Amino acid sequence: MPATGMNELGFHSPNLKLLSLSHCLTIDSESVASVARFCHGLEELDLTMCSDVENGGLAAIGHGLPSLRRLVLYGLDTIGDEGVGHLAEGCRLLEELDLSYCGGVTDASLELLVRHCSMLKHLGLEACATSLEKRAQIQQACPGLEIVAQVPAFSGPYGSMMDWDQESEIVAAEIDWSGLPPVSYTHLRAHETPEHLVCRLLLEKKKIITYNHKIPHNKSKTNRILLNINEKSNT
């Protein structure tokens, strides 16, 4: 929906409390600014996978939606610490914020959120570029805050993984595996999410690259073998 359509929506629905624009690919920062211009009482906003929303859109949310309590920004790799800073300063009533798969979000965003959003109870950080140490510090300082960050961090939505070995070992150590029944590979593939698929493909690619590096390719030796095969076939 273009900005003109969002202007009409906001103008005729100033008392709107909940708005879901999940997977609306035409939504951009200007569209979000149109909502923030009219719907000052909005309490819940879902912008999942609205990839054209940038830091300017978050600034508009921070300035125009002070009553916001739940905000979903899942998959917005176009936003970063600057936008989260505007959001934290203006939306101090936030209780639930999902920044999962926002590759531009770093430790600086966590510090800003903790400083300004004292009512925050749930924070989604799956696949963000935040460090394990900083999340542990935040968790210790805010025991009432639930941080969800079990998926390894990415430098982008499908970029290189960060801290895979360190975080996977910690997660595995915290899980009690005793008494759990075995699960087949077919069952795992049947319940595979798009995010899990990306992880699996990246791991398989890493294994292939490692295997190729371990076995050096001797071009001259290969040519000699092919030559011998051809000579034998001719005779």
PDB file of C-alpha atoms in Angstrom:
ATOM      1  CA  MET A   1       0.000   0.000   0.000  1.00  0.00           C
ATOM      2  CA  PRO A   2       1.559   3.341  -1.060  1.00  0.00           C
ATOM      3  CA  ALA A   3       1.874   6.324   1.273  1.00  0.00           C
ATOM      4  CA  THR A   4      -1.305   7.921  -0.137  1.00  0.00           C
ATOM      5  CA  GLY A   5      -3.300   4.849   0.876  1.00  0.00           C
ATOM      6  CA  MET A   6      -1.783   4.880   4.357  1.00  0.00           C
ATOM      7  CA  ASN A   7      -2.658   8.572   4.633  1.00  0.00           C
ATOM      8  CA  GLU A   8      -6.296   7.716   3.916  1.00  0.00           C
ATOM      9  CA  LEU A   9      -6.202   4.871   6.428  1.00  0.00           C
ATOM     10  CA  GLY A  10      -4.704   7.010   9.157  1.00  0.00           C
ATOM     11  CA  PHE A  11      -6.943  10.008   8.475  1.00  0.00           C
ATOM     12  CA  HIS A  12     -10.148   7.952   8.700  1.00  0.00           C
ATOM     13  CA  SER A  13      -8.945   5.729  11.597  1.00  0.00           C
ATOM     14  CA  PRO A  14      -7.300   8.045  14.138  1.00  0.00           C
ATOM     15  CA  ASN A  15      -8.344   5.774  17.030  1.00  0.00           C
ATOM     16  CA  LEU A  16      -6.730   2.673  15.538  1.00  0.00           C
ATOM     17  CA  LYS A  17      -5.127   0.464  18.219  1.00  0.00           C
ATOM     18  CA  LEU A  18      -3.758  -2.488  16.228  1.00  0.00           C
ATOM     19  CA  LEU A  19      -2.303  -2.565  12.708  1.00  0.00           C
ATOM     20  CA  SER A  20      -0.697  -5.511  10.936  1.00  0.00           C
ATOM     21  CA  LEU A  21       1.186  -4.824   7.686  1.00  0.00           C
ATOM     22  CA  SER A  22       3.056  -8.126   7.743  1.00  0.00           C
ATOM     23  CA  HIS A  23       4.613  -9.067   4.363  1.00  0.00           C
ATOM     24  CA  CYS A  24       3.214  -5.956   2.647  1.00  0.00           C
ATOM     25  CA  LEU A  25       6.110  -5.406   0.268  1.00  0.00           C
ATOM     26  CA  THR A  26       4.932  -1.958  -0.863  1.00  0.00           C
ATOM     27  CA  ILE A  27       5.197  -0.524   2.650  1.00  0.00           C
ATOM     28  CA  ASP A  28       8.165   1.821   3.051  1.00  0.00           C
ATOM     29  CA  SER A  29       9.343   4.480   5.496  1.00  0.00           C
ATOM     30  CA  GLU A  30       6.992   7.086   4.018  1.00  0.00           C
ATOM     31  CA  SER A  31       4.024   4.753   4.501  1.00  0.00           C
ATOM     32  CA  VAL A  32       4.980   4.195   8.139  1.00  0.00           C
ATOM     33  CA  ALA A  33       5.353   7.946   8.628  1.00  0.00           C
ATOM     34  CA  SER A  34       1.798   8.408   7.333  1.00  0.00           C
ATOM     35  CA  VAL A  35       0.473   6.030   9.990  1.00  0.00           C
ATOM     36  CA  ALA A  36       2.486   7.748  12.713  1.00  0.00           C
ATOM     37  CA  ARG A  37       1.156  11.127  11.600  1.00  0.00           C
ATOM     38  CA  PHE A  38      -2.476  10.263  12.386  1.00  0.00           C
ATOM     39  CA  CYS A  39      -2.682   7.190  14.635  1.00  0.00           C
ATOM     40  CA  HIS A  40      -1.003   8.488  17.787  1.00  0.00           C
ATOM     41  CA  GLY A  41      -2.902   6.017  19.986  1.00  0.00           C
ATOM     42  CA  LEU A  42      -1.660   2.913  18.115  1.00  0.00           C
ATOM     43  CA  GLU A  43      -0.542   0.211  20.559  1.00  0.00           C
ATOM     44  CA  GLU A  44       0.444  -2.713  18.283  1.00  0.00           C
ATOM     45  CA  LEU A  45       2.208  -2.583  14.922  1.00  0.00           C
ATOM     46  CA  ASP A  46       3.480  -5.516  12.836  1.00  0.00           C
ATOM     47  CA  LEU A  47       5.942  -4.716  10.016  1.00  0.00           C
ATOM     48  CA  THR A  48       7.234  -8.258   9.438  1.00  0.00           C
ATOM     49  CA  MET A  49       9.310  -8.470   6.222  1.00  0.00           C
ATOM     50  CA  CYS A  50       8.468  -4.908   5.115  1.00  0.00           C
ATOM     51  CA  SER A  51      11.985  -4.646   3.744  1.00  0.00           C
ATOM     52  CA  ASP A  52      11.648  -1.098   2.377  1.00  0.00           C
ATOM     53  CA  VAL A  53      11.201   0.360   5.862  1.00  0.00           C
ATOM     54  CA  GLU A  54      14.473   2.016   6.897  1.00  0.00           C
ATOM     55  CA  ASN A  55      15.778   4.023   9.850  1.00  0.00           C
ATOM     56  CA  GLY A  56      13.647   6.997   8.813  1.00  0.00           C
ATOM     57  CA  GLY A  57      10.537   4.884   9.321  1.00  0.00           C
ATOM     58  CA  LEU A  58      11.628   3.986  12.847  1.00  0.00           C
ATOM     59  CA  ALA A  59      12.278   7.654  13.569  1.00  0.00           C
ATOM     60  CA  ALA A  60       8.704   8.422  12.494  1.00  0.00           C
ATOM     61  CA  ILE A  61       7.416   5.675  14.808  1.00  0.00           C
ATOM     62  CA  GLY A  62       9.440   7.067  17.686  1.00  0.00           C
ATOM     63  CA  HIS A  63       8.139  10.596  17.148  1.00  0.00           C
ATOM     64  CA  GLY A  64       4.493   9.783  16.383  1.00  0.00           C
ATOM     65  CA  LEU A  65       3.541   6.607  18.248  1.00  0.00           C
ATOM     66  CA  PRO A  66       4.339   7.142  21.949  1.00  0.00           C
ATOM     67  CA  SER A  67       1.619   4.689  23.067  1.00  0.00           C
ATOM     68  CA  LEU A  68       3.113   1.739  21.182  1.00  0.00           C
ATOM     69  CA  ARG A  69       3.425  -1.392  23.344  1.00  0.00           C
ATOM     70  CA  ARG A  70       4.140  -4.124  20.776  1.00  0.00           C
ATOM     71  CA  LEU A  71       6.256  -3.730  17.647  1.00  0.00           C
ATOM     72  CA  VAL A  72       7.371  -6.466  15.242  1.00  0.00           C
ATOM     73  CA  LEU A  73      10.246  -5.606  12.888  1.00  0.00           C
ATOM     74  CA  TYR A  74      11.124  -9.185  11.925  1.00  0.00           C
ATOM     75  CA  GLY A  75      13.314  -9.428   8.817  1.00  0.00           C
ATOM     76  CA  LEU A  76      14.023  -5.696   8.339  1.00  0.00           C
ATOM     77  CA  ASP A  77      17.674  -5.870   7.360  1.00  0.00           C
ATOM     78  CA  THR A  78      17.476  -2.226   6.262  1.00  0.00           C
ATOM     79  CA  ILE A  79      17.347  -0.857   9.824  1.00  0.00           C
ATOM     80  CA  GLY A  80      20.167  -0.378  12.324  1.00  0.00           C
ATOM     81  CA  ASP A  81      21.227   1.186  15.601  1.00  0.00           C
ATOM     82  CA  GLU A  82      20.303   4.711  14.472  1.00  0.00           C
ATOM     83  CA  GLY A  83      16.675   3.782  13.883  1.00  0.00           C
ATOM     84  CA  VAL A  84      16.437   1.739  17.072  1.00  0.00           C
ATOM     85  CA  GLY A  85      17.775   4.767  18.967  1.00  0.00           C
ATOM     86  CA  HIS A  86      14.921   6.972  17.696  1.00  0.00           C
ATOM     87  CA  LEU A  87      12.479   4.200  18.504  1.00  0.00           C
ATOM     88  CA  ALA A  88      13.761   3.728  22.051  1.00  0.00           C
ATOM     89  CA  GLU A  89      13.673   7.445  22.840  1.00  0.00           C
ATOM     90  CA  GLY A  90      10.085   7.914  21.648  1.00  0.00           C
ATOM     91  CA  CYS A  91       8.350   4.606  22.462  1.00  0.00           C
ATOM     92  CA  ARG A  92       9.085   4.243  26.160  1.00  0.00           C
ATOM     93  CA  LEU A  93       5.984   2.151  26.826  1.00  0.00           C
ATOM     94  CA  LEU A  94       7.215  -0.721  24.647  1.00  0.00           C
ATOM     95  CA  GLU A  95       6.676  -4.117  26.259  1.00  0.00           C
ATOM     96  CA  GLU A  96       7.410  -6.394  23.294  1.00  0.00           C
ATOM     97  CA  LEU A  97       9.886  -5.755  20.470  1.00  0.00           C
ATOM     98  CA  ASP A  98      10.951  -8.241  17.807  1.00  0.00           C
ATOM     99  CA  LEU A  99      14.190  -7.368  15.983  1.00  0.00           C
ATOM    100  CA  SER A 100      14.880 -10.893  14.731  1.00  0.00           C
ATOM    101  CA  TYR A 101      16.785 -11.076  11.433  1.00  0.00           C
ATOM    102  CA  CYS A 102      17.588  -7.355  11.497  1.00  0.00           C
ATOM    103  CA  GLY A 103      21.244  -7.636  10.545  1.00  0.00           C
ATOM    104  CA  GLY A 104      22.062  -3.993  11.289  1.00  0.00           C
ATOM    105  CA  VAL A 105      21.126  -4.263  14.961  1.00  0.00           C
ATOM    106  CA  THR A 106      24.201  -4.457  17.227  1.00  0.00           C
ATOM    107  CA  ASP A 107      25.073  -4.161  20.923  1.00  0.00           C
ATOM    108  CA  ALA A 108      24.536  -0.396  20.734  1.00  0.00           C
ATOM    109  CA  SER A 109      20.815  -0.982  20.168  1.00  0.00           C
ATOM    110  CA  LEU A 110      20.595  -3.125  23.298  1.00  0.00           C
ATOM    111  CA  GLU A 111      22.106  -0.377  25.423  1.00  0.00           C
ATOM    112  CA  LEU A 112      19.659   2.198  24.032  1.00  0.00           C
ATOM    113  CA  LEU A 113      16.641  -0.041  24.601  1.00  0.00           C
ATOM    114  CA  VAL A 114      17.588  -0.847  28.188  1.00  0.00           C
ATOM    115  CA  ARG A 115      18.281   2.823  28.904  1.00  0.00           C
ATOM    116  CA  HIS A 116      14.947   4.162  27.601  1.00  0.00           C
ATOM    117  CA  CYS A 117      12.436   1.280  27.545  1.00  0.00           C
ATOM    118  CA  SER A 118      12.149   0.242  31.179  1.00  0.00           C
ATOM    119  CA  MET A 119       8.834  -1.577  30.575  1.00  0.00           C
ATOM    120  CA  LEU A 120      10.279  -3.942  27.958  1.00  0.00           C
ATOM    121  CA  LYS A 121       9.427  -7.570  28.778  1.00  0.00           C
ATOM    122  CA  HIS A 122      10.175  -9.456  25.546  1.00  0.00           C
ATOM    123  CA  LEU A 123      12.987  -8.794  23.060  1.00  0.00           C
ATOM    124  CA  GLY A 124      13.484 -10.900  19.935  1.00  0.00           C
ATOM    125  CA  LEU A 125      17.092 -10.914  18.711  1.00  0.00           C
ATOM    126  CA  GLU A 126      17.309 -14.043  16.587  1.00  0.00           C
ATOM    127  CA  ALA A 127      20.016 -13.771  13.920  1.00  0.00           C
ATOM    128  CA  CYS A 128      21.060 -10.243  14.952  1.00  0.00           C
ATOM    129  CA  ALA A 129      24.653  -9.004  15.131  1.00  0.00           C
ATOM    130  CA  THR A 130      24.596  -8.790  18.922  1.00  0.00           C
ATOM    131  CA  SER A 131      27.229 -10.442  21.096  1.00  0.00           C
ATOM    132  CA  LEU A 132      26.569 -13.182  23.603  1.00  0.00           C
ATOM    133  CA  GLU A 133      28.420 -11.192  26.276  1.00  0.00           C
ATOM    134  CA  LYS A 134      26.247  -8.093  25.852  1.00  0.00           C
ATOM    135  CA  ARG A 135      23.033 -10.122  25.954  1.00  0.00           C
ATOM    136  CA  ALA A 136      24.219 -11.795  29.142  1.00  0.00           C
ATOM    137  CA  GLN A 137      24.936  -8.386  30.707  1.00  0.00           C
ATOM    138  CA  ILE A 138      21.501  -7.087  29.725  1.00  0.00           C
ATOM    139  CA  GLN A 139      19.818 -10.221  31.053  1.00  0.00           C
ATOM    140  CA  GLN A 140      21.601  -9.843  34.373  1.00  0.00           C
ATOM    141  CA  ALA A 141      20.730  -6.165  34.668  1.00  0.00           C
ATOM    142  CA  CYS A 142      17.082  -6.750  33.650  1.00  0.00           C
ATOM    143  CA  PRO A 143      15.946 -10.089  35.124  1.00  0.00           C
ATOM    144  CA  GLY A 144      12.345  -9.419  34.061  1.00  0.00           C
ATOM    145  CA  LEU A 145      13.314  -9.130  30.387  1.00  0.00           C
ATOM    146  CA  GLU A 146      12.997 -12.216  28.187  1.00  0.00           C
ATOM    147  CA  ILE A 147      15.545 -12.253  25.355  1.00  0.00           C
ATOM    148  CA  VAL A 148      14.993 -14.710  22.507  1.00  0.00           C
ATOM    149  CA  ALA A 149      18.208 -15.217  20.532  1.00  0.00           C
ATOM    150  CA  GLN A 150      18.702 -18.945  20.000  1.00  0.00           C
ATOM    151  CA  VAL A 151      19.525 -18.771  16.289  1.00  0.00           C
ATOM    152  CA  PRO A 152      23.173 -17.962  15.351  1.00  0.00           C
ATOM    153  CA  ALA A 153      23.780 -14.351  14.382  1.00  0.00           C
ATOM    154  CA  PHE A 154      24.061 -13.349  10.721  1.00  0.00           C
ATOM    155  CA  SER A 155      25.847 -10.423   9.145  1.00  0.00           C
ATOM    156  CA  GLY A 156      22.832 -10.140   6.819  1.00  0.00           C
ATOM    157  CA  PRO A 157      19.567 -11.998   6.133  1.00  0.00           C
ATOM    158  CA  TYR A 158      21.449 -14.752   4.286  1.00  0.00           C
ATOM    159  CA  GLY A 159      25.042 -13.710   4.960  1.00  0.00           C
ATOM    160  CA  SER A 160      27.863 -15.356   6.863  1.00  0.00           C
ATOM    161  CA  MET A 161      27.098 -16.728  10.328  1.00  0.00           C
ATOM    162  CA  MET A 162      28.783 -15.350  13.453  1.00  0.00           C
ATOM    163  CA  ASP A 163      29.638 -17.032  16.740  1.00  0.00           C
ATOM    164  CA  TRP A 164      28.131 -20.341  15.530  1.00  0.00           C
ATOM    165  CA  ASP A 165      30.430 -22.670  17.468  1.00  0.00           C
ATOM    166  CA  GLN A 166      30.342 -20.628  20.679  1.00  0.00           C
ATOM    167  CA  GLU A 167      26.578 -20.185  20.840  1.00  0.00           C
ATOM    168  CA  SER A 168      25.654 -23.686  19.675  1.00  0.00           C
ATOM    169  CA  GLU A 169      27.852 -25.217  22.372  1.00  0.00           C
ATOM    170  CA  ILE A 170      26.236 -23.039  25.066  1.00  0.00           C
ATOM    171  CA  VAL A 171      22.702 -23.810  23.877  1.00  0.00           C
ATOM    172  CA  ALA A 172      23.484 -27.539  23.723  1.00  0.00           C
ATOM    173  CA  ALA A 173      24.949 -27.454  27.232  1.00  0.00           C
ATOM    174  CA  GLU A 174      21.795 -25.811  28.628  1.00  0.00           C
ATOM    175  CA  ILE A 175      19.402 -28.407  27.179  1.00  0.00           C
ATOM    176  CA  ASP A 176      18.560 -31.553  29.134  1.00  0.00           C
ATOM    177  CA  TRP A 177      18.647 -34.257  26.445  1.00  0.00           C
ATOM    178  CA  SER A 178      17.866 -37.143  28.810  1.00  0.00           C
ATOM    179  CA  GLY A 179      14.581 -38.931  28.193  1.00  0.00           C
ATOM    180  CA  LEU A 180      14.010 -37.380  24.762  1.00  0.00           C
ATOM    181  CA  PRO A 181      13.083 -39.893  22.017  1.00  0.00           C
ATOM    182  CA  PRO A 182      15.211 -40.066  18.846  1.00  0.00           C
ATOM    183  CA  VAL A 183      13.998 -38.055  15.856  1.00  0.00           C
ATOM    184  CA  SER A 184      14.455 -39.187  12.262  1.00  0.00           C
ATOM    185  CA  TYR A 185      16.075 -37.068   9.567  1.00  0.00           C
ATOM    186  CA  THR A 186      12.838 -37.265   7.553  1.00  0.00           C
ATOM    187  CA  HIS A 187      10.902 -35.815  10.495  1.00  0.00           C
ATOM    188  CA  LEU A 188      13.362 -32.926  10.818  1.00  0.00           C
ATOM    189  CA  ARG A 189      13.169 -32.120   7.102  1.00  0.00           C
ATOM    190  CA  ALA A 190       9.344 -32.208   7.227  1.00  0.00           C
ATOM    191  CA  HIS A 191       9.303 -29.546   9.959  1.00  0.00           C
ATOM    192  CA  GLU A 192      12.117 -27.442   8.508  1.00  0.00           C
ATOM    193  CA  THR A 193      11.470 -23.695   8.489  1.00  0.00           C
ATOM    194  CA  PRO A 194      12.961 -21.305   5.864  1.00  0.00           C
ATOM    195  CA  GLU A 195      15.478 -20.109   8.466  1.00  0.00           C
ATOM    196  CA  HIS A 196      16.542 -23.685   9.250  1.00  0.00           C
ATOM    197  CA  LEU A 197      16.895 -24.369   5.524  1.00  0.00           C
ATOM    198  CA  VAL A 198      19.283 -21.426   5.128  1.00  0.00           C
ATOM    199  CA  CYS A 199      21.379 -22.672   8.061  1.00  0.00           C
ATOM    200  CA  ARG A 200      21.520 -26.206   6.649  1.00  0.00           C
ATOM    201  CA  LEU A 201      22.529 -25.058   3.164  1.00  0.00           C
ATOM    202  CA  LEU A 202      25.246 -22.804   4.577  1.00  0.00           C
ATOM    203  CA  LEU A 203      26.615 -25.664   6.667  1.00  0.00           C
ATOM    204  CA  GLU A 204      26.569 -28.055   3.703  1.00  0.00           C
ATOM    205  CA  LYS A 205      28.375 -25.474   1.585  1.00  0.00           C
ATOM    206  CA  LYS A 206      30.978 -25.068   4.338  1.00  0.00           C
ATOM    207  CA  LYS A 207      31.536 -28.835   4.431  1.00  0.00           C
ATOM    208  CA  ILE A 208      32.012 -28.988   0.660  1.00  0.00           C
ATOM    209  CA  ILE A 209      34.523 -26.134   0.711  1.00  0.00           C
ATOM    210  CA  THR A 210      36.432 -27.751   3.595  1.00  0.00           C
ATOM    211  CA  TYR A 211      36.499 -31.110   1.792  1.00  0.00           C
ATOM    212  CA  ASN A 212      37.831 -29.548  -1.388  1.00  0.00           C
ATOM    213  CA  HIS A 213      40.587 -27.756   0.547  1.00  0.00           C
ATOM    214  CA  LYS A 214      41.666 -30.990   2.233  1.00  0.00           C
ATOM    215  CA  ILE A 215      42.086 -32.828  -1.097  1.00  0.00           C
ATOM    216  CA  PRO A 216      44.483 -30.909  -3.372  1.00  0.00           C
ATOM    217  CA  HIS A 217      43.771 -31.263  -7.047  1.00  0.00           C
ATOM    218  CA  ASN A 218      46.716 -32.540  -9.091  1.00  0.00           C
ATOM    219  CA  LYS A 219      45.893 -31.500 -12.631  1.00  0.00           C
ATOM    220  CA  SER A 220      48.953 -33.071 -14.285  1.00  0.00           C
ATOM    221  CA  LYS A 221      48.345 -36.433 -12.607  1.00  0.00           C
ATOM    222  CA  THR A 222      44.703 -36.357 -13.702  1.00  0.00           C
ATOM    223  CA  ASN A 223      45.726 -35.658 -17.292  1.00  0.00           C
ATOM    224  CA  ARG A 224      48.157 -38.596 -17.260  1.00  0.00           C
ATOM    225  CA  ILE A 225      45.442 -40.946 -16.001  1.00  0.00           C
ATOM    226  CA  LEU A 226      43.028 -39.798 -18.707  1.00  0.00           C
ATOM    227  CA  LEU A 227      45.766 -40.228 -21.330  1.00  0.00           C
ATOM    228  CA  ASN A 228      46.430 -43.825 -20.197  1.00  0.00           C
ATOM    229  CA  ILE A 229      42.716 -44.620 -20.321  1.00  0.00           C
ATOM    230  CA  ASN A 230      42.452 -43.275 -23.863  1.00  0.00           C
ATOM    231  CA  GLU A 231      45.492 -45.264 -25.020  1.00  0.00           C
ATOM    232  CA  LYS A 232      44.089 -48.477 -23.597  1.00  0.00           C
ATOM    233  CA  SER A 233      40.726 -47.897 -25.244  1.00  0.00           C
ATOM    234  CA  ASN A 234      42.423 -47.335 -28.642  1.00  0.00           C
ATOM    235  CA  THR A 235      44.415 -50.544 -28.423  1.00  0.00           C
TER     236      THR A 235
END
